[in-house]
Short mmCIF file of C-alpha atoms in Angstrom, two decimals:
data_model
loop_
_atom_site.label_atom_id
_atom_site.label_comp_id
_atom_site.label_asym_id
_atom_site.label_seq_id
_atom_site.Cartn_x
_atom_site.Cartn_y
_atom_site.Cartn_z
CA MET A 1 18.11 2.96 -18.25
CA ALA A 2 16.55 0.02 -16.35
CA TYR A 3 19.97 -1.11 -15.07
CA HIS A 4 20.60 2.27 -13.43
CA GLU A 5 17.12 2.29 -11.85
CA ALA A 6 17.69 -1.16 -10.36
CA LYS A 7 21.14 -0.12 -9.10
CA ARG A 8 19.63 2.94 -7.37
CA PHE A 9 17.08 0.66 -5.76
CA ILE A 10 19.81 -1.71 -4.52
CA GLU A 11 21.83 1.20 -3.14
CA ALA A 12 18.82 2.27 -1.03
CA PHE A 13 19.29 -0.88 1.07
CA PRO A 14 23.03 -1.03 1.91
CA GLU A 15 22.40 -3.26 4.92
CA ALA A 16 20.82 -5.99 2.75
CA LYS A 17 23.37 -8.76 2.49
CA ALA A 18 20.96 -10.99 0.55
CA TRP A 19 18.39 -10.40 -2.17
CA SER A 20 15.64 -12.38 -3.85
CA VAL A 21 15.99 -12.33 -7.64
CA SER A 22 13.57 -13.73 -10.20
CA VAL A 23 13.47 -13.44 -13.97
CA LEU A 24 10.21 -14.78 -15.36
CA THR A 25 8.95 -15.43 -18.86
CA GLN A 26 6.73 -12.74 -20.35
CA ASP A 27 3.57 -14.58 -19.30
CA LYS A 28 5.14 -15.17 -15.83
CA SER A 29 4.54 -18.92 -16.12
CA LYS A 30 8.19 -20.01 -15.87
CA ALA A 31 11.24 -18.84 -13.96
CA LEU A 32 14.28 -18.26 -16.17
CA VAL A 33 16.36 -17.25 -13.14
CA GLN A 34 15.29 -18.02 -9.58
CA ARG A 35 17.62 -16.99 -6.77
CA PRO A 36 15.64 -16.92 -3.50
CA GLN A 37 18.77 -15.82 -1.65
CA CYS A 38 21.47 -14.12 -3.66
CA SER A 39 24.43 -12.26 -2.14
CA ARG A 40 24.86 -8.56 -2.89
CA GLU A 41 28.14 -9.32 -4.68
CA VAL A 42 26.54 -11.90 -7.01
CA LEU A 43 23.57 -9.59 -7.59
CA LEU A 44 25.76 -6.67 -8.65
CA ARG A 45 27.94 -8.91 -10.83
CA GLU A 46 25.00 -10.58 -12.62
CA LEU A 47 22.49 -7.68 -12.64
CA ASN A 48 23.19 -6.32 -16.11
CA GLY A 49 23.03 -9.76 -17.74
CA TRP A 50 19.83 -10.73 -15.94
CA MET A 51 18.16 -7.49 -16.96
CA LYS A 52 19.06 -8.08 -20.61
CA ILE A 53 17.14 -11.37 -20.86
CA ALA A 54 14.67 -10.68 -23.67
CA GLN A 55 10.90 -10.81 -23.24
CA SER A 56 11.05 -11.34 -19.51
CA HIS A 57 10.07 -9.76 -16.21
CA PHE A 58 12.84 -8.96 -13.72
CA PHE A 59 12.01 -8.90 -10.00
CA LEU A 60 14.19 -7.92 -7.08
CA ARG A 61 13.59 -7.70 -3.32
CA PRO A 62 15.93 -7.03 -0.38
CA LEU A 63 15.82 -9.80 2.21
CA LEU A 64 15.39 -7.69 5.32
CA SER A 65 12.98 -8.48 8.14
CA ASN A 66 11.98 -4.85 8.62
CA VAL A 67 11.07 -3.98 5.02
CA VAL A 68 7.49 -3.02 4.36
CA LEU A 69 6.18 -2.45 0.87
CA LEU A 70 3.11 -0.33 0.26
CA ASP A 71 1.69 -0.95 -3.20
CA LEU A 72 -0.05 2.38 -3.83
CA ASP A 73 -2.14 1.94 -6.95
CA GLY A 74 -4.06 5.12 -7.66
CA CYS A 75 -2.14 7.06 -5.03
CA LYS A 76 -4.21 10.03 -3.85
CA VAL A 77 -1.55 12.06 -2.02
CA ASP A 78 1.23 14.31 -3.25
CA LEU A 79 4.89 13.36 -3.47
CA GLN A 80 5.90 15.55 -0.50
CA THR A 81 3.48 13.71 1.78
CA LEU A 82 4.95 10.37 0.75
CA LEU A 83 8.51 11.64 1.16
CA SER A 84 7.69 12.92 4.66
CA LEU A 85 7.52 9.27 5.74
CA GLN A 86 11.18 8.91 4.70
CA PRO A 87 10.82 5.87 2.45
CA ARG A 88 13.96 4.03 1.41
CA ALA A 89 12.60 3.91 -2.12
CA LEU A 90 9.63 5.34 -3.92
CA VAL A 91 9.07 3.62 -7.24
CA LEU A 92 6.74 4.70 -10.05
CA THR A 93 5.28 1.45 -11.40
CA SER A 94 3.01 3.04 -13.98
CA PRO A 95 2.27 6.72 -14.57
CA PRO A 96 0.78 8.84 -13.33
CA ASN A 97 0.07 7.60 -9.80
CA ASN A 98 0.78 3.91 -9.25
CA LEU A 99 3.65 3.68 -6.80
CA GLN A 100 5.55 1.30 -4.56
CA MET A 101 6.76 2.81 -1.29
CA TRP A 102 9.45 0.76 0.44
CA LEU A 103 9.77 1.56 4.14
CA CYS A 104 11.95 0.18 6.90
CA ILE A 105 10.17 -0.10 10.21
CA PRO A 106 11.59 -1.05 13.62
CA ASP A 107 12.13 -4.77 14.08
CA SER A 108 10.58 -4.33 17.52
CA LEU A 109 7.12 -3.93 15.94
CA SER A 110 5.12 -7.11 16.05
CA ASN A 111 3.77 -8.57 12.82
CA LYS A 112 0.30 -7.49 13.92
CA ALA A 113 1.44 -3.89 14.53
CA SER A 114 3.27 -3.67 11.21
CA LEU A 115 0.21 -5.07 9.46
CA LEU A 116 -1.94 -2.36 11.04
CA VAL A 117 0.55 0.33 9.96
CA CYS A 118 0.47 -0.98 6.38
CA LYS A 119 -3.31 -1.18 6.29
CA GLU A 120 -3.75 2.34 7.62
CA LEU A 121 -1.21 3.89 5.25
CA THR A 122 -2.53 2.15 2.15
CA THR A 123 -6.10 3.03 3.06
CA GLN A 124 -5.17 6.67 3.58
CA PHE A 125 -3.03 6.92 0.44
CA SER A 126 -4.81 4.77 -2.12
CA GLY A 127 -6.77 1.84 -0.80
CA GLY A 128 -4.08 -0.34 -2.40
CA ASN A 129 -2.54 -3.61 -1.29
CA PHE A 130 0.10 -4.04 1.37
CA SER A 131 2.53 -6.74 2.37
CA ARG A 132 5.63 -7.48 4.37
CA LEU A 133 8.56 -9.72 3.55
CA LYS A 134 7.81 -12.88 1.60
CA ASP A 135 4.36 -11.77 0.49
CA SER A 136 5.51 -8.49 -1.02
CA PRO A 137 5.60 -7.79 -4.72
CA ILE A 138 9.09 -7.09 -5.91
CA PHE A 139 10.89 -4.50 -7.97
CA PRO A 140 10.01 -4.98 -11.67
CA ARG A 141 12.34 -4.02 -14.53
CA LYS A 142 10.34 -1.16 -16.08
CA ASN A 143 9.79 0.81 -12.89
CA LYS A 144 11.30 4.24 -12.36
CA VAL A 145 12.87 4.99 -8.99
CA ILE A 146 11.74 8.53 -8.18
CA HIS A 147 13.32 8.55 -4.73
CA ALA A 148 16.02 6.41 -3.13
CA SER A 149 17.58 7.12 0.23
CA ASN A 150 20.72 5.47 1.53
CA PRO A 151 20.65 5.73 5.34
CA SER A 152 24.43 5.54 5.63
CA SER A 153 24.87 8.68 3.48
CA SER A 154 22.48 10.80 5.56
#
């Protein structure tokens, strides 16, 4: 099932030509696979094998400058409210209400403006953590994608 969840996540970002991929040991002390910039083609070809590495954590992130991740631990709002923001992906990290909401924001927003947007949304939704680009947590293997939107199919 994890393979299909990861594939849905990848399909939510069709414009991403490159991805960051990491497979870490169970204690996260050592990288078994570390691809800071992996092409979409290599990712799709290797995905199933990487996800089958035993006793490991699989992480995946699109390398897009306009991706914002809201880490909504203890999310306090309903699903419809979250979906009204039109996230690319909404990922259940642990039931019942720990979520990752992946949004694409205009590149024209300054880093300061995008930071303010993230802070406000996470405060309103859960008081969780926020990040953009390199600082963001990435898509772990056991997560369930509960919403994925491909902008080219809309």
